[in-house]
Amino acid sequence: MATDEETKPVSTDLPVHPKPQNEDFDIVATYRSLLSSDREITMPIAAIESLIEFLSITPYVTSMELVEKVKHQKALLLASAPNPLPILAGADLFEQFLLRSLRPPPAASSSSNLTEPMSFDQTREHLVANKQLFAQRAQAARDNIAIWGARYVSDEKIVLTAGGSRTVTKILLRAATDQSKHFKVIYITEPTNTRSQAAVDELRQAGLEVETIVPNKVAYVLANQKKINLVLVGTEAIMQNGGIISGMGTAQLAALVKAIPGGMKRFYVAAETHKIVRKTPIAYPIVKKMGVRQRDITRFENIGVDLNNELVKEQLLQESDEVDYTDPELIDGIITEQGVKMTWQIWELVDDYI
C-alpha cells in the first residue's frame, strides 16, 4: 500500500519530528479507566485499546522509533499489574499487528504495490477507526462461547462453578433459555468475592436455582452430590500449553474433580482466544516465575500477626485477587469462540483481533 505523499512528503533526509505531544499520556490510568467504565471489557482488550489511545496522540516517527515507544508503554502496563499475563496477551496481539503493518510482506513481484507496508499514518488511522471493533469482537466471542458451552449443560444435572466469570455466566444464561433443560447451579463463593456474588444474583434473577457454598465445602459437595456432572470456570489467561492462570483455588478445584470418585464429572474452562498468552511453561510454573507478583507463602510472613489488625485485613483482602496455575492434565476441555478445544490444541490457535 503506497504512502500518502500529499500529507507526508517522501524524503531521503532524516525526518524532522515535531515536539512530542504525548508526554503527559498515562497509559496505566487509561487502562484502569477502561476497566472501571466498562464491566464487560476484558483485560487484554483494555490493554489493546490503551495502546491505540497512545498511538492516536503520537506524532510522526520512524517505524523503529514507533516500535520502541510501544514497547515502552507495554512495559509500563505490565509493571502496573500484580498479574501481568492478561495484559501481555493483549499487548502481544497489538505489537504483532503493528510489526506486520510496518514490515513489507513477501511478494512474487518486487514491482507490486503489495510489497509496500502501511505508512505510519495509515496504520494509526486504521487502528483508531477500528478501536471500538475490538470490544465488539470480544463480546461476539463471548456470545459464541455461550452457544458452544450451553451444549455441555445437561438436563436434570448440576453445574458447579466459581470465580464470577462473565463468560461462564453467559453460558448458564444461554442454557437456561433451552426449555428442554432443567438444571441447577452450585456456586462457590465467599464474602470478599463481589464478582461471584454479582454472578449469583444475575443467575437467580434469570430464574435459575442457585445454591452457594464456601470453599471449604467443595470436597464434601463433590463427593456427595452425585448430580454434578460439569465443573465450569473462567480464566484470566491461557498458557500456550493449555494450562490456565486463574483465581486462587482453581487448581485445587480441578485436582479435587479428578481425585474424588463417583460420577462422571468433567472440568471445563470457558475463555476467549484473545486471552492466550504466547508462553509455554517448561515445567510446572510457580506463578512468580511467570511474572505474577503476590505474597510468597514460603517466607511465613504471617507468623504471630494479629488477624484483627486493619493492615492485615487489607492484605488478606488483596490476597482474594491472587492467582494460581492449573495444569492442562487436569482440564478436560477449553470452550472458546472457535469451538471446544483440547488443551493440546491451544498452541494451534492464532487469534487476530485487529
PDB file of C-alpha atoms in Angstrom, residues 27 34 55 151 153-154 161 166 174 210 239 287 298 309 325 329 345:
ATOM      1  CA  ILE A  27      -1.254   4.531  29.841  1.00  0.00           C
ATOM      2  CA  LEU A  34     -11.323   1.494  30.586  1.00  0.00           C
ATOM      3  CA  LEU A  55      -0.840   5.699  19.173  1.00  0.00           C
ATOM      4  CA  ARG A 151     -24.436 -27.769  24.887  1.00  0.00           C
ATOM      5  CA  VAL A 153     -25.126 -28.276  30.374  1.00  0.00           C
ATOM      6  CA  SER A 154     -27.298 -31.368  30.856  1.00  0.00           C
ATOM      7  CA  THR A 161     -18.789 -23.140  39.256  1.00  0.00           C
ATOM      8  CA  ARG A 166     -18.803 -13.293  32.864  1.00  0.00           C
ATOM      9  CA  ARG A 174     -27.897 -19.345  27.392  1.00  0.00           C
ATOM     10  CA  VAL A 210     -28.501 -21.373  42.565  1.00  0.00           C
ATOM     11  CA  MET A 239      -0.917 -20.531  28.558  1.00  0.00           C
ATOM     12  CA  VAL A 287       3.336 -18.115  39.229  1.00  0.00           C
ATOM     13  CA  THR A 298       7.396 -19.839  51.684  1.00  0.00           C
ATOM     14  CA  ASN A 309      -5.293  -5.689  62.631  1.00  0.00           C
ATOM     15  CA  TYR A 325      -1.738 -22.253  37.754  1.00  0.00           C
ATOM     16  CA  GLU A 329      -3.712 -32.532  32.511  1.00  0.00           C
ATOM     17  CA  GLN A 345      -4.814 -27.784  20.584  1.00  0.00           C
TER      18      GLN A 345
END
